[in-house]
Coordinates of C-alpha atoms in Angstrom, one line a residue:
M271 CA 133.2 134.8 182.7
S272 CA 130.9 133.4 184.6
G273 CA 129.2 129.1 183.7
L274 CA 125.4 131.2 182.8
Q275 CA 127.1 133.7 180.0
A276 CA 129.8 130.6 178.2
V277 CA 126.7 128.5 177.9
V278 CA 124.7 131.2 176.2
K279 CA 128.1 132.0 174.5
R280 CA 127.9 129.1 173.0
K281 CA 123.8 128.7 171.8
L282 CA 125.0 132.2 170.4
L283 CA 127.6 130.5 168.4
R284 CA 125.9 127.6 167.0
S285 CA 122.4 129.4 166.1
L286 CA 125.1 132.1 164.3
Y287 CA 126.5 128.3 162.6
F288 CA 122.9 126.8 162.0
A289 CA 122.3 130.1 160.4
F290 CA 124.7 130.1 158.6
D291 CA 124.7 126.5 157.6
L292 CA 121.1 127.3 156.0
A293 CA 122.2 130.2 154.3
V294 CA 124.8 128.3 152.5
M295 CA 122.3 125.5 151.9
G296 CA 119.3 128.4 150.6
A297 CA 121.6 129.4 148.7
V298 CA 123.2 126.6 146.8
L299 CA 119.4 125.5 146.5
V300 CA 118.8 129.0 144.9
L301 CA 121.9 128.9 142.7
A302 CA 120.6 125.2 142.2
G303 CA 116.9 126.3 141.7
L304 CA 118.5 128.6 139.1
F305 CA 121.0 126.6 136.8
Y306 CA 117.9 123.9 136.8
V307 CA 115.2 126.8 135.7
H308 CA 118.3 128.3 133.2
E309 CA 119.6 124.6 131.3
Y310 CA 116.1 122.6 132.0
G311 CA 113.8 125.2 129.3
E312 CA 116.9 125.1 127.1
T313 CA 118.1 121.5 126.7
V314 CA 114.4 121.2 126.0
V315 CA 113.2 123.9 123.4
N316 CA 116.7 122.2 121.6
R317 CA 116.0 118.8 121.3
H318 CA 112.2 119.7 120.5
S319 CA 113.0 122.1 118.0
E320 CA 110.1 120.7 116.0
K321 CA 107.5 121.1 118.1
L322 CA 108.3 124.9 117.0
I323 CA 106.7 124.0 113.6
L324 CA 102.9 123.1 114.3
Q325 CA 100.8 120.5 112.7
E326 CA 98.1 121.6 109.9
S327 CA 95.6 119.4 108.6
S328 CA 96.2 119.1 105.0
I329 CA 92.8 119.2 102.6
V330 CA 92.0 116.7 100.2
A331 CA 90.2 118.6 97.2
A332 CA 87.9 116.9 93.8
A333 CA 88.7 118.6 90.6
D334 CA 86.2 121.0 91.0
G335 CA 87.7 122.1 94.2
T336 CA 85.5 121.2 96.5
V337 CA 86.8 120.1 99.8
L338 CA 86.0 115.9 100.3
R339 CA 88.3 116.2 103.5
R340 CA 90.3 118.4 106.0
I341 CA 93.0 115.4 107.6
P342 CA 92.4 115.1 111.3
L343 CA 95.8 115.6 113.4
P344 CA 96.5 112.8 114.9
E345 CA 95.2 114.1 118.7
S346 CA 92.3 114.3 116.2
G347 CA 91.9 117.8 116.0
Y348 CA 91.9 120.1 113.1
R349 CA 94.4 123.1 112.8
M350 CA 94.5 126.0 110.1
K351 CA 97.3 128.3 110.3
A352 CA 97.1 131.2 109.6
E353 CA 99.6 134.7 110.1
L354 CA 99.3 137.2 112.2
E355 CA 98.9 139.5 109.3
E356 CA 96.2 137.7 108.5
M357 CA 94.3 138.5 112.0
P358 CA 92.6 141.6 113.0
A359 CA 93.9 143.7 115.1
L360 CA 90.9 144.3 116.9
L361 CA 91.1 140.4 117.9
V362 CA 95.1 140.2 118.8
D363 CA 94.9 142.9 121.1
T364 CA 91.6 141.3 122.7
F365 CA 93.7 138.1 123.0
L366 CA 96.0 139.9 125.1
A367 CA 94.2 142.5 126.8
V368 CA 92.1 138.6 128.2
E369 CA 95.0 136.3 128.1
D370 CA 98.8 138.8 128.9
R371 CA 98.4 142.2 129.8
R372 CA 101.9 142.7 130.0
F373 CA 102.9 140.0 127.8
Y374 CA 104.8 143.0 125.5
S375 CA 106.9 144.0 129.0
H376 CA 107.9 141.0 130.2
Q377 CA 110.8 138.4 129.3
G378 CA 108.1 135.1 129.5
L379 CA 107.4 135.4 133.0
D380 CA 104.9 137.8 134.0
Y381 CA 105.5 138.3 137.8
K382 CA 103.2 140.4 139.4
G383 CA 100.5 137.7 138.0
I384 CA 102.1 135.2 139.2
A385 CA 102.4 137.2 142.8
R386 CA 98.8 138.0 142.5
A387 CA 97.8 133.9 141.6
F388 CA 100.1 132.7 144.4
F389 CA 98.6 135.0 147.2
N390 CA 94.7 133.3 145.4
N391 CA 96.3 129.7 145.9
A392 CA 97.5 130.4 149.6
L393 CA 93.9 131.7 150.5
Q394 CA 92.2 128.7 149.1
M395 CA 95.5 126.4 150.2
Q396 CA 95.1 124.7 146.7
V397 CA 97.0 125.5 143.4
S398 CA 93.8 126.8 141.3
E399 CA 94.8 129.5 139.6
G400 CA 97.8 129.8 137.5
G401 CA 99.1 133.0 136.4
S402 CA 100.6 131.8 133.5
S403 CA 101.9 134.0 130.8
I404 CA 100.9 133.5 127.3
T405 CA 104.8 132.3 126.8
Q406 CA 103.8 130.2 129.9
Q407 CA 101.1 128.8 128.3
L408 CA 102.6 128.0 124.7
A409 CA 105.4 126.2 127.4
R410 CA 102.6 124.3 128.6
N411 CA 100.9 123.1 125.8
L412 CA 103.5 122.7 123.0
F413 CA 106.2 120.6 126.4
L414 CA 104.1 119.9 129.2
N415 CA 101.1 118.0 130.6
R416 CA 98.4 119.7 132.2
D417 CA 98.7 119.0 136.0
K418 CA 98.9 122.0 138.1
N419 CA 101.9 121.5 140.7
M420 CA 104.9 123.0 141.7
L421 CA 107.7 121.4 139.6
R422 CA 105.0 121.1 136.4
K423 CA 105.2 125.2 136.5
L424 CA 108.8 125.5 137.7
N425 CA 109.1 124.0 134.1
E426 CA 106.9 126.1 132.1
A427 CA 108.8 128.9 133.9
S428 CA 112.5 127.5 132.6
I429 CA 110.5 126.3 129.0
A430 CA 109.4 130.0 128.6
L431 CA 112.7 131.7 129.9
A432 CA 113.6 129.8 127.2
L433 CA 111.4 130.8 124.1
E434 CA 111.3 134.3 125.0
K435 CA 115.1 133.8 124.6
R436 CA 114.6 132.1 121.0
L437 CA 111.8 133.7 119.5
S438 CA 109.9 137.6 118.8
K439 CA 107.6 138.1 120.4
H440 CA 105.5 138.3 117.0
D441 CA 106.9 134.9 116.7
I442 CA 105.6 133.9 120.3
L443 CA 102.2 135.2 119.8
Q444 CA 101.7 134.0 116.3
L445 CA 102.2 129.9 117.9
Y446 CA 100.0 131.1 120.7
L447 CA 97.2 131.9 118.6
N448 CA 97.9 129.0 115.9
Q449 CA 98.1 126.1 118.7
I450 CA 96.1 127.3 121.5
Y451 CA 92.8 124.5 121.5
M452 CA 89.5 125.8 120.9
G453 CA 86.7 123.6 121.3
E454 CA 85.5 120.8 119.3
G455 CA 88.5 119.7 117.6
Q456 CA 89.4 122.6 116.4
Y457 CA 92.9 124.2 116.9
G458 CA 94.1 128.0 116.6
I459 CA 92.1 130.7 115.9
K460 CA 91.3 130.7 111.7
A461 CA 90.0 126.8 112.4
A462 CA 87.8 128.1 115.2
A463 CA 86.6 131.5 113.1
E464 CA 85.3 128.8 110.2
H465 CA 84.1 126.1 112.2
Y466 CA 81.8 128.3 114.9
F467 CA 80.9 131.4 112.2
G468 CA 81.6 129.9 108.2
V469 CA 84.8 132.9 108.3
T470 CA 87.4 132.4 106.3
Q471 CA 89.3 135.7 105.6
L472 CA 90.0 136.3 109.9
K473 CA 89.8 140.3 108.9
E474 CA 85.9 140.1 108.4
L475 CA 85.4 138.8 111.8
D476 CA 82.9 141.1 113.7
I477 CA 83.2 142.4 117.6
M478 CA 80.9 139.7 118.7
Q479 CA 82.6 136.7 117.2
I480 CA 85.8 138.4 118.2
A481 CA 84.8 138.7 121.8
A482 CA 83.3 134.6 121.5
L483 CA 86.8 133.2 120.4
A484 CA 88.4 135.5 123.2
A485 CA 86.1 133.9 125.5
I486 CA 86.6 130.3 125.1
P487 CA 90.9 129.3 126.0
K488 CA 90.0 129.6 129.6
G489 CA 87.4 126.8 129.3
P490 CA 87.0 125.4 125.4
S491 CA 84.4 122.6 126.8
I492 CA 82.3 125.3 128.2
Y493 CA 83.0 128.5 126.7
N494 CA 82.6 127.6 122.7
P495 CA 80.1 129.6 121.1
A496 CA 77.9 126.6 119.9
D497 CA 77.5 125.8 123.6
N498 CA 74.0 125.4 124.3
S499 CA 74.1 126.7 128.9
G500 CA 74.5 130.1 128.2
L501 CA 78.2 130.3 130.3
S502 CA 79.9 131.0 126.6
V503 CA 77.1 134.1 127.0
K504 CA 78.1 134.8 130.0
R505 CA 81.6 134.8 129.1
R506 CA 81.2 136.1 126.1
E507 CA 79.5 139.8 127.8
L508 CA 82.5 140.1 130.3
V509 CA 85.3 139.7 127.7
L510 CA 83.3 142.9 126.1
S511 CA 82.8 144.2 128.8
L512 CA 87.1 143.9 129.0
M513 CA 87.0 145.0 125.9
W514 CA 85.2 147.9 126.4
K515 CA 86.9 149.0 129.4
Q516 CA 90.2 149.1 127.5
G517 CA 89.8 150.9 125.4
L518 CA 89.7 148.5 122.5
I519 CA 85.5 149.1 121.5
T520 CA 83.4 152.0 121.9
H521 CA 80.0 151.4 124.6
E522 CA 77.8 151.5 121.6
E523 CA 80.3 149.5 120.4
M524 CA 80.1 147.4 123.0
K525 CA 76.0 147.3 123.5
A526 CA 75.5 145.8 120.5
A527 CA 78.1 143.2 120.5
V528 CA 75.6 142.4 123.4
K529 CA 73.0 141.9 121.4
E530 CA 74.1 140.0 119.4
K531 CA 72.9 136.4 118.9
Y532 CA 75.1 133.5 117.9
Q533 CA 74.4 132.5 114.6
P534 CA 76.4 129.2 113.3
P535 CA 77.1 128.6 110.2
S536 CA 75.3 127.5 107.3
I537 CA 76.6 125.3 105.7
V538 CA 75.3 121.8 104.9
R539 CA 77.4 119.0 106.0
E540 CA 77.7 116.6 103.0
R541 CA 78.0 112.4 103.7
L542 CA 82.5 112.3 103.2
I543 CA 82.4 110.8 100.0
G544 CA 85.2 109.4 98.6
A545 CA 87.6 107.4 101.6
S546 CA 89.1 104.7 99.3
Y547 CA 90.4 107.0 97.0
I548 CA 91.6 109.4 99.3
D549 CA 94.1 106.5 100.6
A550 CA 95.2 105.9 97.0
A551 CA 95.0 109.6 96.6
L552 CA 97.9 110.1 100.0
T553 CA 99.7 107.1 98.8
E554 CA 100.0 108.4 95.3
A555 CA 101.0 112.2 95.9
S556 CA 103.1 110.5 98.1
Q557 CA 105.1 108.1 95.9
R558 CA 105.4 111.4 93.4
T559 CA 106.9 114.3 95.9
G560 CA 108.6 112.0 98.5
K561 CA 106.9 112.9 101.1
S562 CA 105.5 110.0 103.8
K563 CA 102.4 109.7 104.2
R564 CA 102.3 111.3 107.9
D565 CA 103.7 114.5 106.5
L566 CA 101.1 115.1 104.3
Q567 CA 98.7 115.2 106.1
T568 CA 99.7 117.4 108.9
G569 CA 101.7 119.4 106.7
G570 CA 98.9 121.6 105.5
Y571 CA 99.4 120.5 102.0
T572 CA 96.3 120.9 99.5
I573 CA 96.2 118.3 97.5
V574 CA 94.2 118.2 94.3
T575 CA 92.9 115.5 93.1
G576 CA 90.4 114.4 89.8
M577 CA 88.0 112.8 91.5
N578 CA 84.1 113.9 89.8
T579 CA 81.8 114.2 93.2
A580 CA 79.3 113.7 91.5
A581 CA 81.0 109.7 89.3
Q582 CA 81.8 109.4 93.2
R583 CA 78.6 109.6 95.2
A584 CA 76.6 107.9 91.7
L585 CA 79.4 104.8 92.9
E586 CA 79.3 105.1 96.6
E587 CA 74.6 105.1 96.1
A588 CA 74.7 102.2 93.6
F589 CA 77.8 100.4 96.0
Q590 CA 74.9 100.8 99.1
N591 CA 72.2 99.3 97.3
P592 CA 72.6 95.5 98.4
N593 CA 70.2 94.5 95.1
L594 CA 73.0 95.1 93.1
F595 CA 74.9 92.3 94.4
P596 CA 75.3 88.4 95.1
P597 CA 73.7 87.2 97.3
D598 CA 76.3 86.8 100.8
G599 CA 77.9 83.9 101.4
K600 CA 78.2 82.3 105.6
D601 CA 79.8 84.1 107.1
Q602 CA 81.1 87.0 104.8
Q603 CA 79.5 89.7 102.2
V604 CA 80.4 90.1 99.3
E605 CA 83.2 92.2 98.2
A606 CA 83.3 94.9 95.1
A607 CA 85.9 97.4 93.8
M608 CA 85.6 100.2 91.1
A609 CA 88.0 102.7 89.2
M610 CA 86.6 104.7 86.6
L611 CA 89.2 107.2 84.8
D612 CA 88.1 109.8 81.7
H613 CA 90.3 107.9 79.8
R614 CA 90.6 111.5 77.5
T615 CA 92.9 113.0 80.4
G616 CA 94.2 110.2 82.8
D617 CA 92.7 111.6 85.4
V618 CA 90.8 109.0 87.8
V619 CA 86.8 110.7 88.2
A620 CA 86.0 107.9 90.7
L621 CA 87.5 104.7 92.4
T622 CA 85.8 102.7 95.7
G623 CA 87.8 99.6 97.4
G624 CA 84.7 98.0 98.8
R625 CA 80.6 99.1 99.1
N626 CA 81.8 100.2 103.1
P627 CA 85.3 101.9 102.5
S628 CA 86.2 103.2 105.4
T629 CA 90.0 104.9 105.9
G630 CA 92.8 102.8 106.2
N631 CA 91.0 100.1 105.3
L632 CA 91.6 97.3 102.4
N633 CA 91.1 99.2 99.5
R634 CA 90.1 96.0 96.3
A635 CA 91.0 98.8 93.7
V636 CA 94.1 99.8 93.5
V637 CA 95.5 95.8 95.0
D638 CA 96.9 93.7 92.6
A639 CA 95.5 90.3 93.9
R640 CA 91.9 89.6 91.4
Q641 CA 92.2 86.4 88.6
P642 CA 91.0 89.2 85.6
G643 CA 89.5 86.0 84.0
S644 CA 87.9 86.8 80.6
A645 CA 88.4 90.4 80.7
F646 CA 92.3 89.5 80.3
K647 CA 91.2 88.2 77.0
P648 CA 91.6 91.6 74.7
I649 CA 94.3 92.3 76.8
I650 CA 96.8 89.1 76.2
D651 CA 95.2 87.3 73.4
Y652 CA 93.2 89.7 70.9
G653 CA 94.9 92.9 71.5
P654 CA 98.1 91.8 70.3
A655 CA 97.4 89.6 67.2
L656 CA 95.3 93.4 66.0
E657 CA 98.6 94.5 67.0
S658 CA 100.2 92.0 64.8
G659 CA 99.2 92.8 62.3
L660 CA 98.3 89.1 60.8
Y661 CA 94.5 89.4 62.0
T662 CA 91.5 91.0 61.9
P663 CA 88.7 91.1 63.7
D664 CA 87.0 88.6 60.3
S665 CA 90.4 86.6 60.7
V666 CA 88.6 82.8 61.3
L667 CA 90.5 80.8 64.1
P668 CA 90.0 77.4 65.6
D669 CA 87.3 76.4 67.8
R670 CA 88.2 72.6 68.0
K671 CA 89.3 71.0 71.7
T672 CA 93.2 71.5 72.0
A673 CA 96.2 70.3 74.8
Y674 CA 98.9 71.8 74.8
G675 CA 101.5 69.5 77.1
S676 CA 99.4 69.5 79.9
Y677 CA 97.7 72.4 79.2
K678 CA 93.9 70.8 78.4
P679 CA 91.5 74.4 77.9
E680 CA 87.9 73.7 77.6
N681 CA 85.2 75.6 76.3
L682 CA 82.9 77.1 79.5
N683 CA 79.5 74.7 77.5
G684 CA 82.0 72.4 76.1
V685 CA 80.7 73.0 72.7
Y686 CA 83.4 73.2 69.7
R687 CA 82.5 75.1 66.3
G688 CA 85.5 73.8 64.9
Q689 CA 86.2 77.4 63.1
T690 CA 84.9 81.3 64.4
T691 CA 85.9 84.7 63.4
M692 CA 88.0 86.5 66.0
K693 CA 85.4 88.6 66.7
I694 CA 82.3 86.3 67.4
A695 CA 85.0 84.5 70.0
L696 CA 85.3 87.5 71.6
Q697 CA 82.3 88.4 71.5
Q698 CA 80.9 84.4 73.4
S699 CA 84.0 84.7 75.5
I700 CA 85.2 81.5 73.8
N701 CA 87.5 80.2 75.7
A702 CA 89.4 77.6 72.7
P703 CA 89.9 80.0 70.0
A704 CA 92.0 82.9 72.4
V705 CA 94.4 80.2 73.6
W706 CA 95.3 78.7 70.0
L707 CA 95.1 83.2 69.3
L708 CA 98.3 83.6 72.0
K709 CA 100.0 80.7 71.0
Q710 CA 100.0 81.9 66.9
V711 CA 101.6 85.4 68.7
G712 CA 103.1 83.8 71.7
I713 CA 103.8 84.8 74.8
S714 CA 106.4 87.7 74.3
K715 CA 105.0 89.9 72.2
A716 CA 102.2 89.3 74.5
R717 CA 103.6 90.4 77.4
G718 CA 104.7 93.3 75.9
F719 CA 101.8 94.2 74.8
A720 CA 100.1 94.8 78.0
A721 CA 102.6 96.0 79.4
K722 CA 102.3 99.1 76.9
L723 CA 99.0 99.0 78.4
G724 CA 100.2 99.2 82.1
I725 CA 100.3 95.7 82.8
D726 CA 103.4 94.0 83.8
L727 CA 103.1 90.6 84.1
P728 CA 106.0 88.7 86.1
K729 CA 108.1 85.4 84.8
E730 CA 106.1 83.0 86.8
D731 CA 103.2 84.3 83.8
N732 CA 104.5 82.3 81.2
N733 CA 102.6 80.0 80.4
L734 CA 99.3 79.8 77.8
S735 CA 97.1 80.3 81.0
I736 CA 97.4 83.9 80.6
A737 CA 95.2 83.7 77.9
L738 CA 91.8 83.2 79.9
G739 CA 93.1 85.4 82.8
G740 CA 94.9 82.9 84.6
L741 CA 97.3 85.1 86.4
H742 CA 100.1 84.8 88.9
T743 CA 99.4 87.0 91.0
G744 CA 96.4 89.2 89.7
V745 CA 95.5 92.3 88.6
S746 CA 93.7 95.1 89.5
P747 CA 90.5 96.7 88.6
L748 CA 93.1 100.2 88.6
K749 CA 95.1 98.4 86.2
M750 CA 92.4 96.8 84.1
A751 CA 90.4 100.3 83.5
Q752 CA 94.3 101.6 82.5
A753 CA 94.7 98.7 80.3
Y754 CA 90.9 99.1 78.3
S755 CA 91.0 103.4 78.7
V756 CA 94.4 103.0 75.9
F757 CA 91.8 101.0 74.1
A758 CA 89.0 104.0 74.3
S759 CA 91.2 106.7 73.7
G760 CA 92.9 105.1 70.1
G761 CA 95.5 103.6 71.2
V762 CA 97.1 106.5 73.0
F763 CA 98.3 105.5 76.8
R764 CA 97.6 108.6 79.6
E765 CA 98.4 107.2 83.4
A766 CA 95.7 106.5 85.5
H767 CA 96.5 109.4 88.6
T768 CA 94.1 110.6 91.4
V769 CA 96.6 113.7 91.9
R770 CA 96.4 116.2 89.9
Q771 CA 98.6 119.2 92.1
V772 CA 99.9 119.1 95.9
I773 CA 100.0 123.0 97.3
D774 CA 102.5 123.3 100.1
P775 CA 100.8 125.7 103.1
K776 CA 102.3 129.4 101.4
G777 CA 100.7 128.2 97.9
H778 CA 104.0 126.9 96.5
V779 CA 102.7 123.8 94.0
L780 CA 105.0 120.9 95.3
Y781 CA 104.2 118.9 92.7
T782 CA 101.7 118.8 89.4
Y783 CA 100.8 115.8 86.3
N784 CA 102.7 115.9 83.6
A785 CA 100.1 115.1 81.2
G786 CA 102.3 113.2 79.0
Q787 CA 101.4 110.9 76.7
R788 CA 102.2 108.3 74.2
Q789 CA 100.7 106.3 71.3
A790 CA 100.6 103.2 72.8
I791 CA 99.4 101.1 70.1
S792 CA 97.9 102.0 66.9
P793 CA 95.3 103.6 66.3
L794 CA 94.1 100.8 64.0
T795 CA 94.0 98.6 66.5
A796 CA 91.8 100.6 69.6
E797 CA 89.7 101.1 66.6
R798 CA 88.8 97.1 65.7
M799 CA 88.9 96.6 69.0
T800 CA 86.6 98.9 70.2
G801 CA 84.3 97.2 67.1
M802 CA 84.2 93.9 68.6
L803 CA 83.7 94.6 72.4
Q804 CA 81.5 96.7 70.8
S805 CA 79.7 93.3 69.5
V806 CA 80.4 91.9 73.1
V807 CA 77.5 94.3 74.9
D808 CA 75.4 94.7 72.0
E809 CA 75.4 91.4 71.1
G810 CA 77.0 89.1 73.2
T811 CA 78.2 88.2 77.3
G812 CA 77.7 91.8 78.4
K813 CA 74.5 92.8 77.3
K814 CA 73.3 93.6 81.0
A815 CA 76.3 96.7 80.8
R816 CA 74.1 98.1 78.2
L817 CA 73.2 102.5 78.4
N818 CA 72.0 104.6 76.2
R819 CA 75.1 105.8 74.6
P820 CA 77.7 103.2 72.6
V821 CA 79.3 101.2 75.2
A822 CA 82.0 98.8 74.1
G823 CA 83.4 95.8 77.2
K824 CA 83.8 93.1 78.6
T825 CA 82.9 90.7 81.3
G826 CA 85.3 87.8 82.7
T827 CA 84.3 85.5 85.5
T828 CA 86.6 82.9 86.8
Q829 CA 85.1 80.0 88.8
L830 CA 85.5 78.4 92.0
D831 CA 86.6 74.6 90.9
L832 CA 87.3 73.2 94.7
P833 CA 86.3 69.4 95.1
G834 CA 82.7 68.5 96.0
I835 CA 81.5 72.3 95.0
S836 CA 79.4 73.1 92.0
S837 CA 80.8 73.8 88.8
K838 CA 78.1 76.9 88.7
A839 CA 80.3 78.0 91.7
N840 CA 82.4 81.2 90.7
R841 CA 84.8 83.3 93.2
D842 CA 85.8 86.4 90.6
L843 CA 83.2 88.5 88.6
W844 CA 84.4 90.8 85.9
F845 CA 83.0 93.9 83.9
V846 CA 85.4 96.2 81.8
G847 CA 84.4 98.5 79.3
Y848 CA 84.6 102.5 77.8
T849 CA 81.5 105.1 77.3
P850 CA 83.5 107.7 74.5
E851 CA 83.8 109.8 77.6
W852 CA 84.9 107.4 80.8
T853 CA 86.2 103.9 81.6
A854 CA 85.1 101.2 84.2
A855 CA 86.3 97.8 85.9
V856 CA 84.2 96.7 88.2
W857 CA 85.2 93.4 90.7
M858 CA 83.1 91.3 92.4
G859 CA 84.0 88.5 95.2
F860 CA 84.8 87.3 98.3
D861 CA 88.0 88.0 100.3
R862 CA 88.0 84.7 101.1
T863 CA 86.7 82.2 98.8
D864 CA 85.9 78.4 100.1
K865 CA 83.8 76.0 100.1
D866 CA 80.9 78.1 102.5
N867 CA 81.6 81.7 100.2
F868 CA 81.1 81.7 97.0
M869 CA 79.0 83.0 93.5
T870 CA 76.4 81.8 92.0
A871 CA 75.5 84.5 89.7
G872 CA 77.7 85.5 86.4
S873 CA 79.6 88.0 85.3
G874 CA 76.3 90.1 84.1
M875 CA 75.9 91.2 87.9
A876 CA 79.4 93.3 86.7
A877 CA 78.4 94.9 83.8
A878 CA 74.6 95.6 85.6
L879 CA 76.3 97.4 88.6
F880 CA 78.4 98.9 85.4
S881 CA 75.4 100.7 83.8
T882 CA 73.6 101.3 86.7
V883 CA 76.9 103.8 88.3
M884 CA 78.1 104.6 84.6
S885 CA 74.3 105.8 83.9
N886 CA 73.9 107.9 86.9
A887 CA 77.2 109.5 87.5
M888 CA 76.7 110.5 83.3
E889 CA 73.5 111.9 84.0
A890 CA 74.8 114.1 87.3
R891 CA 78.1 115.4 86.3

């Protein structure tokens, strides 16, 4: 063999060996890729299977069924889920025609679509077309980001194959139609149908509306029907043409739908009300059901509350009127909170935790943080005395300056009458008789009476200062309203509640308020207390709470008591009272009371706010 032949032979062998190595490497890479595609998708879906259960906006409703709020999802959008059977066949077929014609014939990957996209991308020298099946789109939307690169496409394909193994075609399509983003914060077909067309029953959608919905996924921000650029109309016409070509509609139906103009729903979107109320209701629903607030917000639940929308609006409108509040401080606004109950049922009919409440803010109506002052006297002094049977409204009590060890209570105006009746002592909010009466009845019995009204005092309150509302931690307006509601209802305790029912997405009742009641105090005690509290409004410190119907109630004031500050400076202003229908508690004050932020107004302002809110609420209900 010549030298030349040997050289050629060696080169040929090297080429063959190189080709063999390449083939082996290629085979290894292909096998590795197949293994990756098989394992990656299975792993991701198994580890994050919770993503196959879509979050759904829960609904908070008023007592009359009015939807108060659809709670936004964490991604700041809204979703209402629908079964595939709720959707008209034409809508489903149209989405398949637009998004994935071969959906029922492939196993997650539409190879023809992929080949077409690959060819077009190669021509344009960039990844501009995906060729993704519905399963791939679902895989991307649930588990991946929207980056356009080869690794993401490989991961998308892998997850799509895993989804096809795990779920039926029915379930994949249903998930897709509920998950897909439809513009303007709407997720899924049902939310979009209501948002854009006011249609709540999907089978009521007409041909134009179906085409408009199917046009959106290609570009939710520019192809939704509310877009004014005209792009959505052109896209809708393209979809209608496709529907006709696929034999889904007739030519006449297509032409009629093309002529149909989009009309946004004629729903008057009223100002949202009840931010504080809804926060309180979600907290209560969580306590009653054992579910987290997040689960309740994103699980598609319906939370039916006891809110009376007329009362809530009247309350919030009054809280927007600065003339009903004391002047602001140097660097703070005077705050306020109010809770209103229907003492005949225990429903909280209205509630606000501040003058400008918003979701998640401090809810002053439910926080036990304020000293009730003289508004606490019926609960801790006069109520227990009446219940003991040893005293009546006409009982004569001493009104003298008395020291109880280191505790030396004084009448606010420094005037002492020597003696007075219980009725007058309460009516004029005289301190000395109240403390004396608590001493006679006993702190233990008085605290037991308060507990029957829903106020459990801690051991730190085992002292006579509670006679004038000096509490260790304070009390909330809601608890004060709850306590007075027992007087209003003839001595019957009905637990104050914001939540009537919690219903799951399938319509099953998860929780219903048990309207149990108990005779907490004697009817006679309640009757006598009501008579005394009416005299407070008619002739005493609560005159500004008067209405054109009977009102019983009590004012309360706590002084600032800081060195160098006027003795007229106040920390808390209260009025708690009731009509035959409703009981309410009002508090006013600063979040941080100091030398620059205090009130010189008296509790008459709280009484006047009570009167304004109750009057307007009853007129509107």
